[in-house]
mmCIF file of C-alpha atoms in Angstrom:
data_model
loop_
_atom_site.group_PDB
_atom_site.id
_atom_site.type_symbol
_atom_site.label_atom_id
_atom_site.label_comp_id
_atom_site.label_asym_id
_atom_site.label_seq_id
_atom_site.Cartn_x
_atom_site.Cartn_y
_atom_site.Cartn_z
ATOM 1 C CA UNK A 31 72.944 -134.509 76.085
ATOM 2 C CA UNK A 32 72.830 -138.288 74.484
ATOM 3 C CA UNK A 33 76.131 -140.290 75.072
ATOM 4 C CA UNK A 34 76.797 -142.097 71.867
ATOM 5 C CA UNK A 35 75.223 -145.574 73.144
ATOM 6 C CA UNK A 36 72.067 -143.680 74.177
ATOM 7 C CA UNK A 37 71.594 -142.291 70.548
ATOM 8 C CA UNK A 38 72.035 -145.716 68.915
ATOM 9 C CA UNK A 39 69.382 -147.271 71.759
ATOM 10 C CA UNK A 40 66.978 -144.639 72.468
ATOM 11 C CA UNK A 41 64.058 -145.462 75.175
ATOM 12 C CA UNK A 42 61.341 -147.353 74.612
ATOM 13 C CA UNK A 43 57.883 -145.664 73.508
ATOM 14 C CA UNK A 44 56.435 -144.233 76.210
ATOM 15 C CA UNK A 45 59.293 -144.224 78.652
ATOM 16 C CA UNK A 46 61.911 -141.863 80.419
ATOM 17 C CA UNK A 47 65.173 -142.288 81.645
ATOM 18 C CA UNK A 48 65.289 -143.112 85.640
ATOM 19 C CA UNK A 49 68.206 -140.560 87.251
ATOM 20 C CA UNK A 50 69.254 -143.655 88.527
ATOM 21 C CA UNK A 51 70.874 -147.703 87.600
ATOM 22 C CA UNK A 52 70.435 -147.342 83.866
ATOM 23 C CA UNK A 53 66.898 -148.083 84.082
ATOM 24 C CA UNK A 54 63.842 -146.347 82.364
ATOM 25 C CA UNK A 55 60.414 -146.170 83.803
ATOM 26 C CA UNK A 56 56.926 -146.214 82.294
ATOM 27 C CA UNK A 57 54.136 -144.701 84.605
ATOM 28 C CA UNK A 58 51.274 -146.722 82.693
ATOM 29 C CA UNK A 59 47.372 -145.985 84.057
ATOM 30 C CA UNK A 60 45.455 -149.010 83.595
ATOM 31 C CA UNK A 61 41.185 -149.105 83.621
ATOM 32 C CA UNK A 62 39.437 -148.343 85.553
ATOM 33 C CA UNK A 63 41.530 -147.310 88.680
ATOM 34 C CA UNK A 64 44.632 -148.788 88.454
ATOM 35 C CA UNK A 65 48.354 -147.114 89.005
ATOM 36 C CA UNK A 66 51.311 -148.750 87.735
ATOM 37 C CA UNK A 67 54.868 -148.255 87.148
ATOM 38 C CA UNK A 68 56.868 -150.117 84.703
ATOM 39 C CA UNK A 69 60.665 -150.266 85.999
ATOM 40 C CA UNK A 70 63.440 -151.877 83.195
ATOM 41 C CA UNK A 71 66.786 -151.806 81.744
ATOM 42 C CA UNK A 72 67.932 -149.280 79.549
ATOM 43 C CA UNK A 73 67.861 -150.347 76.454
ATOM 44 C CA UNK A 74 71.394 -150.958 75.525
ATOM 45 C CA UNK A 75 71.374 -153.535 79.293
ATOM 46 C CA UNK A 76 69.171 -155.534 76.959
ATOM 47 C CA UNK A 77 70.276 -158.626 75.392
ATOM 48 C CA UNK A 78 68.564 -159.564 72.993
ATOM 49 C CA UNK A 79 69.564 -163.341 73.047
ATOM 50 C CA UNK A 80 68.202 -163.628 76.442
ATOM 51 C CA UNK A 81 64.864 -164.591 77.481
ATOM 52 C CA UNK A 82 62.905 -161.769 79.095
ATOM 53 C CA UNK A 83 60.930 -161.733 82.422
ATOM 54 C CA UNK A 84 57.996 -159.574 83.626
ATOM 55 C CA UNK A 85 57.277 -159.397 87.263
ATOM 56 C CA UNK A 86 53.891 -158.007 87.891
ATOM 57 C CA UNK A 87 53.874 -157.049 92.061
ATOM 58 C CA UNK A 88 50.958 -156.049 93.392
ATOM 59 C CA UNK A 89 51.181 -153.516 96.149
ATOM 60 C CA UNK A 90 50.065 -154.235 99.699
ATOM 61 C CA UNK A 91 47.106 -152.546 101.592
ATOM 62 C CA UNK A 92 47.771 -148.781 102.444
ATOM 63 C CA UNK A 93 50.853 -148.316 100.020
ATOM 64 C CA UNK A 94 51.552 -146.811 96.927
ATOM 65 C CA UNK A 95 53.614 -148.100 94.289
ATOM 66 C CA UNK A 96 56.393 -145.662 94.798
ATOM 67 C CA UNK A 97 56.230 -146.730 98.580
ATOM 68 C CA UNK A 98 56.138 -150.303 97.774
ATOM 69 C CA UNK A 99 59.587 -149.663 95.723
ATOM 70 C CA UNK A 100 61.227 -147.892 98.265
ATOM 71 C CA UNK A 101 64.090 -145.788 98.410
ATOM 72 C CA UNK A 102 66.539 -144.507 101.237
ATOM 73 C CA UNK A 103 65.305 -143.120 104.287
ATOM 74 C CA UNK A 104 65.785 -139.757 106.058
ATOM 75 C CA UNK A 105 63.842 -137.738 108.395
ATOM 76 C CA UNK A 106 60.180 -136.644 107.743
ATOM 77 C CA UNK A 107 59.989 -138.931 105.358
ATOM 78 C CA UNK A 108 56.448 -141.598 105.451
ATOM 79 C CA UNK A 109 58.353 -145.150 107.109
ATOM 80 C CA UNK A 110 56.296 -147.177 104.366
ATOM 81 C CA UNK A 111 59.366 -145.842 101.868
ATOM 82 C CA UNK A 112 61.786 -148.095 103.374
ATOM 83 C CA UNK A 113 59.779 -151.246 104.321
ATOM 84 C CA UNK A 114 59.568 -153.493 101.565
ATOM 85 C CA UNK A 115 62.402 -151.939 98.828
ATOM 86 C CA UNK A 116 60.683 -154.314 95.862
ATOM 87 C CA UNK A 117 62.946 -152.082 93.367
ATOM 88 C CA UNK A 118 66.359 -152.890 95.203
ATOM 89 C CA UNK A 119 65.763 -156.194 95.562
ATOM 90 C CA UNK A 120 64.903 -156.541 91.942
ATOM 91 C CA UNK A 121 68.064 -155.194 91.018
ATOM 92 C CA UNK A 122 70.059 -157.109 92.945
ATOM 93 C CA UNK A 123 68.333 -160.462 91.366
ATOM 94 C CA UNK A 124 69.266 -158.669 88.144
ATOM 95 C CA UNK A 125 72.795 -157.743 89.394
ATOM 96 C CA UNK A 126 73.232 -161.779 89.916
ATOM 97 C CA UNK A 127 70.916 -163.190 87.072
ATOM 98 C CA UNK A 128 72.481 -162.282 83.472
ATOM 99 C CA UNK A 129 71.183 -164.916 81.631
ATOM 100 C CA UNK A 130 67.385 -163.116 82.062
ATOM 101 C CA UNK A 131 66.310 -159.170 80.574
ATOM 102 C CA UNK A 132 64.320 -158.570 84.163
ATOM 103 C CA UNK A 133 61.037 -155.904 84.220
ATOM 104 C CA UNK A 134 59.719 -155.061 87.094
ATOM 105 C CA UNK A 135 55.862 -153.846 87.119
ATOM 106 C CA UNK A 136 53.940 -152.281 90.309
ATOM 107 C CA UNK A 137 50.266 -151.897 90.297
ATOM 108 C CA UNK A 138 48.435 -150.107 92.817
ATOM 109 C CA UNK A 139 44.428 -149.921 93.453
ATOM 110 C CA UNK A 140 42.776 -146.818 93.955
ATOM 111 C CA UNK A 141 42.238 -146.881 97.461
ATOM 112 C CA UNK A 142 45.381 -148.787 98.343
ATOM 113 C CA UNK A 143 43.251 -151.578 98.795
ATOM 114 C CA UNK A 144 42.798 -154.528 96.540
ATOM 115 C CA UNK A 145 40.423 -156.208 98.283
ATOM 116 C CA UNK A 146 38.404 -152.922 98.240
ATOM 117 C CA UNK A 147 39.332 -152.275 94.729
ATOM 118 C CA UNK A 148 37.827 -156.139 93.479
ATOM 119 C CA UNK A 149 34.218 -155.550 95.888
ATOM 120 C CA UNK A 150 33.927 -152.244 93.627
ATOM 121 C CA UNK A 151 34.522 -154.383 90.578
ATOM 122 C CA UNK A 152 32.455 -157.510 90.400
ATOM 123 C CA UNK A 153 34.156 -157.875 86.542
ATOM 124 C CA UNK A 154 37.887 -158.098 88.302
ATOM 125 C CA UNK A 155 38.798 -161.226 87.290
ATOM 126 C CA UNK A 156 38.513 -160.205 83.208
ATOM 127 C CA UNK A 157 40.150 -156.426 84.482
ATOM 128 C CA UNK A 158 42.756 -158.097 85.671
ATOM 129 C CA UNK A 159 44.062 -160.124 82.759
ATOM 130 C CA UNK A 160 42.955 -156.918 80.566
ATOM 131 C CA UNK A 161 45.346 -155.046 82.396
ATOM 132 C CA UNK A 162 47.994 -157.587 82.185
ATOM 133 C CA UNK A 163 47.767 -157.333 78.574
ATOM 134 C CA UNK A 164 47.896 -153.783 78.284
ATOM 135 C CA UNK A 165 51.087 -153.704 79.836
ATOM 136 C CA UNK A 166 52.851 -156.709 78.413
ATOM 137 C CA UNK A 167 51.696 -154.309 75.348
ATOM 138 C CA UNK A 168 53.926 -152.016 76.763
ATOM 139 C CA UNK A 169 57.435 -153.504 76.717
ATOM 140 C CA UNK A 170 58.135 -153.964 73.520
ATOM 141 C CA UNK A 171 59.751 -157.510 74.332
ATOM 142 C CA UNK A 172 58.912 -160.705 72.464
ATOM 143 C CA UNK A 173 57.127 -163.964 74.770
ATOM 144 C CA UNK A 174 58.210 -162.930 77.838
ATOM 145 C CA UNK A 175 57.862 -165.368 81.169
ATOM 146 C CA UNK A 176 55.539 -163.907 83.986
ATOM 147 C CA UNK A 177 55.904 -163.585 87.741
ATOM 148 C CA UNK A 178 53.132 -162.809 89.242
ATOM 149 C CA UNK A 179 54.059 -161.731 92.787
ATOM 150 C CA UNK A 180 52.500 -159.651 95.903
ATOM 151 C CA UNK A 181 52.649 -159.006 99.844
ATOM 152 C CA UNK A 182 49.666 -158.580 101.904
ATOM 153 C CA UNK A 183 46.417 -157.335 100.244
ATOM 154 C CA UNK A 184 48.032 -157.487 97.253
ATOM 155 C CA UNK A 185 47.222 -161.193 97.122
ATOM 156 C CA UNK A 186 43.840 -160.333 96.249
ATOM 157 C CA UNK A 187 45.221 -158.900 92.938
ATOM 158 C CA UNK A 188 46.427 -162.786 92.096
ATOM 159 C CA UNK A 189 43.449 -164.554 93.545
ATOM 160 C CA UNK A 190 41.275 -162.487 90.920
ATOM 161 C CA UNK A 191 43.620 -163.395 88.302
ATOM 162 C CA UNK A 192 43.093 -166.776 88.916
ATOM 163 C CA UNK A 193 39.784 -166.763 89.410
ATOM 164 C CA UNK A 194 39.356 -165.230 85.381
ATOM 165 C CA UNK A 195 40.021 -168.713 83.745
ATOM 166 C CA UNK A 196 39.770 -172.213 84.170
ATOM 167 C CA UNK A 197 43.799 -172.572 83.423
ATOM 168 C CA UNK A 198 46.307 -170.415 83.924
ATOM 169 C CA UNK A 199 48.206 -169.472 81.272
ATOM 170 C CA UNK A 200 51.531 -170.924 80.335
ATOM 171 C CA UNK A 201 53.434 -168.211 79.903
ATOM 172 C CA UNK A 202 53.081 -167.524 83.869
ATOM 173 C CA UNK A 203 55.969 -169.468 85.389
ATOM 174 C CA UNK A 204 55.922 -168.537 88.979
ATOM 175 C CA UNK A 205 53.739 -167.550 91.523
ATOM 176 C CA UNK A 206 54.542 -165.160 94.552
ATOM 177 C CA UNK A 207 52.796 -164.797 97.845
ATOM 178 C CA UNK A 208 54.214 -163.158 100.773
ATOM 179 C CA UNK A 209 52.350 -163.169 103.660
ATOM 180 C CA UNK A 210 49.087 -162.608 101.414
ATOM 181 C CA UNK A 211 47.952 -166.052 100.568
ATOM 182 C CA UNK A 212 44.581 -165.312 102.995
ATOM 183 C CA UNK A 213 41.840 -166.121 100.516
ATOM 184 C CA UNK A 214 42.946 -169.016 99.442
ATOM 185 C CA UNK A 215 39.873 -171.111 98.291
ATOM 186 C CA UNK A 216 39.126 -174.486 97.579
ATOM 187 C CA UNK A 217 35.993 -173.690 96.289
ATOM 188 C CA UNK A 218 37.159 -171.221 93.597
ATOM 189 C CA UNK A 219 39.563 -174.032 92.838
ATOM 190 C CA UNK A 220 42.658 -172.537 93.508
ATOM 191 C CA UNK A 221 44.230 -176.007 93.978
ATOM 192 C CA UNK A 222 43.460 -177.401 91.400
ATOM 193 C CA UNK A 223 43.961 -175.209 89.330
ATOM 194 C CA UNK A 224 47.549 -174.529 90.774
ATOM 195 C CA UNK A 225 48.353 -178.369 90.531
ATOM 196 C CA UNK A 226 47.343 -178.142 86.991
ATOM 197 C CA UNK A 227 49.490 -175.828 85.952
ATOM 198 C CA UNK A 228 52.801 -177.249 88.079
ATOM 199 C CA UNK A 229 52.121 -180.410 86.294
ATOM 200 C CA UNK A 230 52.468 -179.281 83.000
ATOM 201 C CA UNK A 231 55.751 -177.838 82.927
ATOM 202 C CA UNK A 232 58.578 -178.604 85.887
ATOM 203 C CA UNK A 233 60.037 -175.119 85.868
ATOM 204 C CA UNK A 234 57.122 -173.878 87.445
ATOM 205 C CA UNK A 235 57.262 -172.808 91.020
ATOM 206 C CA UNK A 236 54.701 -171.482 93.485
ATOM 207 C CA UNK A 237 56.507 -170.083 96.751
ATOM 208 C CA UNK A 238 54.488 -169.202 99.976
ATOM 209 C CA UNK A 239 56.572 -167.255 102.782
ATOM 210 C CA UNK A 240 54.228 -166.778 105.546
ATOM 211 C CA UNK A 241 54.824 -166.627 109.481
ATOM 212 C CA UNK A 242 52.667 -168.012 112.842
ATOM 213 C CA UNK A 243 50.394 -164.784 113.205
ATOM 214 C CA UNK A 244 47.926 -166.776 115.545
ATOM 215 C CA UNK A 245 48.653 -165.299 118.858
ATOM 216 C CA UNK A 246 50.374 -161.911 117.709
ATOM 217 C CA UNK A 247 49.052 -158.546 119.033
ATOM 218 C CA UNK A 248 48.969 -155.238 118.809
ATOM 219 C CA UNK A 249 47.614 -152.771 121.528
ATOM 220 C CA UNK A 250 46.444 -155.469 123.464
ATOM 221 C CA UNK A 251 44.205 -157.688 120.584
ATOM 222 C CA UNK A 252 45.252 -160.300 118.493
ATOM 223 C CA UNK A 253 45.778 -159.019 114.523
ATOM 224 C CA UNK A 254 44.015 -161.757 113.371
ATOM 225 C CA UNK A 255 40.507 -163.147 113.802
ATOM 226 C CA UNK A 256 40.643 -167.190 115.184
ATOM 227 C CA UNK A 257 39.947 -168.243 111.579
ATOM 228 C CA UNK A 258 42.293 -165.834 109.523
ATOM 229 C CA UNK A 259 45.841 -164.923 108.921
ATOM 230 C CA UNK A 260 48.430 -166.736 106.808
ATOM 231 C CA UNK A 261 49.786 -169.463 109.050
ATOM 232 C CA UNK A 262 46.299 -170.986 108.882
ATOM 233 C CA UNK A 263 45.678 -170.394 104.941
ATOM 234 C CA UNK A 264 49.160 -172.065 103.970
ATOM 235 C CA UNK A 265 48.275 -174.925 106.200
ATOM 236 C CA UNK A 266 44.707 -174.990 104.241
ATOM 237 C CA UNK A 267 46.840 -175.204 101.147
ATOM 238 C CA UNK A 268 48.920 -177.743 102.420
ATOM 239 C CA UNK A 269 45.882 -179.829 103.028
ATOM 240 C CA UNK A 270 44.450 -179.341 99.755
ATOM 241 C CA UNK A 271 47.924 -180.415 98.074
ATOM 242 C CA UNK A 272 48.658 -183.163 100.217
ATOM 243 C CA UNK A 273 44.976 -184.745 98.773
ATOM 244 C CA UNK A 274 47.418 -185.498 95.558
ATOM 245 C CA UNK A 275 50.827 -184.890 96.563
ATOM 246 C CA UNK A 276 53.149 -185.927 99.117
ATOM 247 C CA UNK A 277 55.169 -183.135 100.767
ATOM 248 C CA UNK A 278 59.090 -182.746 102.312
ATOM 249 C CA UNK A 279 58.359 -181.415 105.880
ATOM 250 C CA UNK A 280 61.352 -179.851 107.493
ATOM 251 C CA UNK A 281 62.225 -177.681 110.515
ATOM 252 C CA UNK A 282 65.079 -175.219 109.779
ATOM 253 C CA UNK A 283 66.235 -173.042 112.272
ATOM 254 C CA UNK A 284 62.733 -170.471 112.662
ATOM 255 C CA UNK A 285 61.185 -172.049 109.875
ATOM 256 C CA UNK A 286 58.407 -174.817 109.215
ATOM 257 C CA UNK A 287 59.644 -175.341 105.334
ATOM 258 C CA UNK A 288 57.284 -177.798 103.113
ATOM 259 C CA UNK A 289 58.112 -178.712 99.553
ATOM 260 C CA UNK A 290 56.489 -180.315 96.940
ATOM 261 C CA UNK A 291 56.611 -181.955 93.367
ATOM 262 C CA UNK A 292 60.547 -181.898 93.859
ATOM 263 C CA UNK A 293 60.916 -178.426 94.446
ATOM 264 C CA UNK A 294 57.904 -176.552 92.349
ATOM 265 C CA UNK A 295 56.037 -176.063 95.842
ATOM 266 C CA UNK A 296 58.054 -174.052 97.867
ATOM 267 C CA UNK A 297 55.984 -173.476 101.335
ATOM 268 C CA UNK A 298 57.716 -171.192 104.361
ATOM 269 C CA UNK A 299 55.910 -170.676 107.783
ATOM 270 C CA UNK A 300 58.399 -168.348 110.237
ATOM 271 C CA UNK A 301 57.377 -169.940 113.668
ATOM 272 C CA UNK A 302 57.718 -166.805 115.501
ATOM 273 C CA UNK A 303 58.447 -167.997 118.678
ATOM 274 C CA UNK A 304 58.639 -164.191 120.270
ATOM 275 C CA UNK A 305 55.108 -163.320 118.667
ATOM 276 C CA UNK A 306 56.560 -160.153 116.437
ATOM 277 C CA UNK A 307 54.331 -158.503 113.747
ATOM 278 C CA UNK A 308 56.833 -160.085 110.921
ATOM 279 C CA UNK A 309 54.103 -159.155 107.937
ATOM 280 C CA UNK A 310 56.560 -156.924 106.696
ATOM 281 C CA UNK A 311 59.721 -157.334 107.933
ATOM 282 C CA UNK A 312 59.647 -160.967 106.311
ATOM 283 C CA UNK A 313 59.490 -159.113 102.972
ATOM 284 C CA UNK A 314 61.887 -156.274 103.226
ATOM 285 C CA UNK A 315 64.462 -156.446 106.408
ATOM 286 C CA UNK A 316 64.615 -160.589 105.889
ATOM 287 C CA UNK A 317 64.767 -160.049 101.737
ATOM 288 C CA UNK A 318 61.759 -162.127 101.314
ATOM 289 C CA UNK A 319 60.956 -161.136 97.718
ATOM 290 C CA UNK A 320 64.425 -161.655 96.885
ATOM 291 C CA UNK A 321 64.498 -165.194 98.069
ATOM 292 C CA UNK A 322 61.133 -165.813 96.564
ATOM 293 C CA UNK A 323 62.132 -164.472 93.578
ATOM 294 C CA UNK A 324 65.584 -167.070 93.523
ATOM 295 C CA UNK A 325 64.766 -169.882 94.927
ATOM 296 C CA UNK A 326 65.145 -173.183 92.726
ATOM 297 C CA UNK A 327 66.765 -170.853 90.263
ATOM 298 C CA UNK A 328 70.606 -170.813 89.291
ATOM 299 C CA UNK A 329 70.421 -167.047 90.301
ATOM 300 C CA UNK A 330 69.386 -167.687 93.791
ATOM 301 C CA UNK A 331 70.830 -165.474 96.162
ATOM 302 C CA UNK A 332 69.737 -165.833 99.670
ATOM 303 C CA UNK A 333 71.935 -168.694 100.788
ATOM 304 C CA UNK A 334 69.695 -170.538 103.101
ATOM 305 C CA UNK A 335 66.113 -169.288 104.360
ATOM 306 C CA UNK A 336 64.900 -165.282 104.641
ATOM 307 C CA UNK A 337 67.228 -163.766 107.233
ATOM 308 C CA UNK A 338 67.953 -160.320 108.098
ATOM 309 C CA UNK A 339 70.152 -158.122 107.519
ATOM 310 C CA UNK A 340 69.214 -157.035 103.689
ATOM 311 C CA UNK A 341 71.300 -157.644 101.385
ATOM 312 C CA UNK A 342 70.431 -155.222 99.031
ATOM 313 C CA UNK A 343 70.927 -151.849 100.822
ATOM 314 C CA UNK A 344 73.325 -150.760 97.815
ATOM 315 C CA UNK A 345 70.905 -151.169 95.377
ATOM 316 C CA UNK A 346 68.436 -148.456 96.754
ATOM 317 C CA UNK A 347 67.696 -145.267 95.564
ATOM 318 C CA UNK A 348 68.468 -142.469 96.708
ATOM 319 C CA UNK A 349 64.820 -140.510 96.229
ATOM 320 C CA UNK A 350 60.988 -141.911 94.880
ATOM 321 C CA UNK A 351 59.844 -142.066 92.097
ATOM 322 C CA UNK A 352 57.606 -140.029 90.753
ATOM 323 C CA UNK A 353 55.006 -139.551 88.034
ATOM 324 C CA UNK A 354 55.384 -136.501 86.024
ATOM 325 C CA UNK A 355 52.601 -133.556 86.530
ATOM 326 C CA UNK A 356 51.174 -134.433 83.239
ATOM 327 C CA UNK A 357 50.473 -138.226 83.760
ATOM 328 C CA UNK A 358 49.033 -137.905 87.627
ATOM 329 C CA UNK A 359 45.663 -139.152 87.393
ATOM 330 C CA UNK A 360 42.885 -137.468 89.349
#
């Protein structure tokens, strides 16, 4: 039965309440073969005198988007559920940010690949910001600012984005990469683009958290080719940047931190000094989203640089989420 507040406020169109945090989810399919799952704020948690944020995440290779949000662990259940915890650590930014109405979006390619999902698509680029708009369609919330965020494959997601205009748009105010900036291209004009849009407004903020993969292995071979990984695309973004910009270069405890246009370039590179596989652990034990989602904000929570342990284990749930019988896609 409706409490009194939920009568006055009833969900959005489309939507259903979450059995947990006051929230209400959305599970929105998107053409052609795209998953997604819009997490917010019951209605009454919105103020409507506060500017509103969407966060679009995009998941990583081999994940789903329920995985990719997370929830508690217990025995027999897949280990991908408690590695990255996107949804906790989105509510505890929202726990500590008040003066924002916070949405969290996951989007998940059929295959749990979006590399594989863009060489199926040669039109990605204009899929992409179709699907954007469909869901910004979706919360019924006026001009909100965009986050575009992702970890590992799920890069690919942003580097089609990008690659669907000249500009980016201006409502996007900050860009996320965590450990998934590996196509970064100068010939698509990724940096120039991205220095375009930082110059035009100072709030702006592109954040890289990446770690030295160079020499890391894993049954005896190195995970990354002698070309690839992230350590070596942030330091080929570094080099295009520092063509127009002059960078703050500082080392800080395991970190190689490099920041730019006073703050709007944030660049992290975990040294790794025991070789680890830190691809996901820098995201979900070390609250990596949840720093890259605060930094050079008044909400910033992560005092200092991504360190374990997390700091949002009270904000997970409890069980997944999951789509109704009626909306799973085939």
């Amino acid at each position: 039965m409706l409490t009194a507040a939920e009568a006055v406020q009833p969900l959005w169109p489309g939507f259903q309440k979450s059995p947990w945090f006051d929230e209400q989810i959305s599970y929105l399919p998107l053409e052609p073969d795209v998953r997604s799952i819009i997490v917010a704020p019951r209605p009454e948690r919105i103020v409507p005198e506060n500017p509103s944020r969407v966060i679009l995440f995009a998941t990583p290779n081999g994940s789903t988007i329920e995985q990719t949000l997370g929830c508690q662990l217990k025995e027999g259940r897949d280990w991908h559920f408690d590695a990255q915890h996107i949804a906790a650590q989105h509510r505890a930014w929202q726990f500590q940010n008040q003066q924002e109405n916070l949405i969290l979006v996951c989007l998940e390619a059929r295959g749990l690949s979006w590399p594989g999902w863009r060489a199926t698509h040669p039109d990605h680029p204009r899929l992409i910001r179709h699907a954007i708009a469909e869901i910004l369609k979706a919360i019924p919330l006026q001009e909100p600012r965009i986050t575009l965020a992702c970890h590992s494959g799920g890069g690919s997601f942003l580097w089609g984005f990008l690659n669907g205009s000249e500009t980016i748009p201006e409502q996007v105010d900050r860009f996320i990469f965590l450990d998934a900036n590996y196509s970064f291209s100068t010939s698509d004009l990724h940096g120039k683009k991205f220095l375009d849009w930082l110059k035009g407004d100072k709030k702006r903020t592109l954040i890289v958290l990446s770690y030295d993969d160079r020499n890391v292995l894993f049954r005896g071979k190195k995970v990354v080719s002698p070309t690839g990984g992230t350590f070596r695309a942030t330091h080929r973004m570094l080099d295009r940047f520092r063509q127009d910009l002059k960078f703050s270069e500082l080392k800080q405890g395991e970190y190689g931190t490099y920041s730019g246009l006073n703050g709007q370039i944030c660049m992290l590179i975990h040294t790794n000094g025991e070789n680890q596989i830190l691809h996901t652990r820098l995201v979900g034990e070390m609250n990596g989203y949840l720093y890259a989602a605060t930094v050079e904000t008044p909400a910033g929570i992560i005092r200092g640089l991504p360190k374990t342990p997390r700091a949002y284990t009270k904000w997970i749930q409890p069980e997944p989420f999951e789509q109704p019988k009626r909306e799973k896609q085939n």
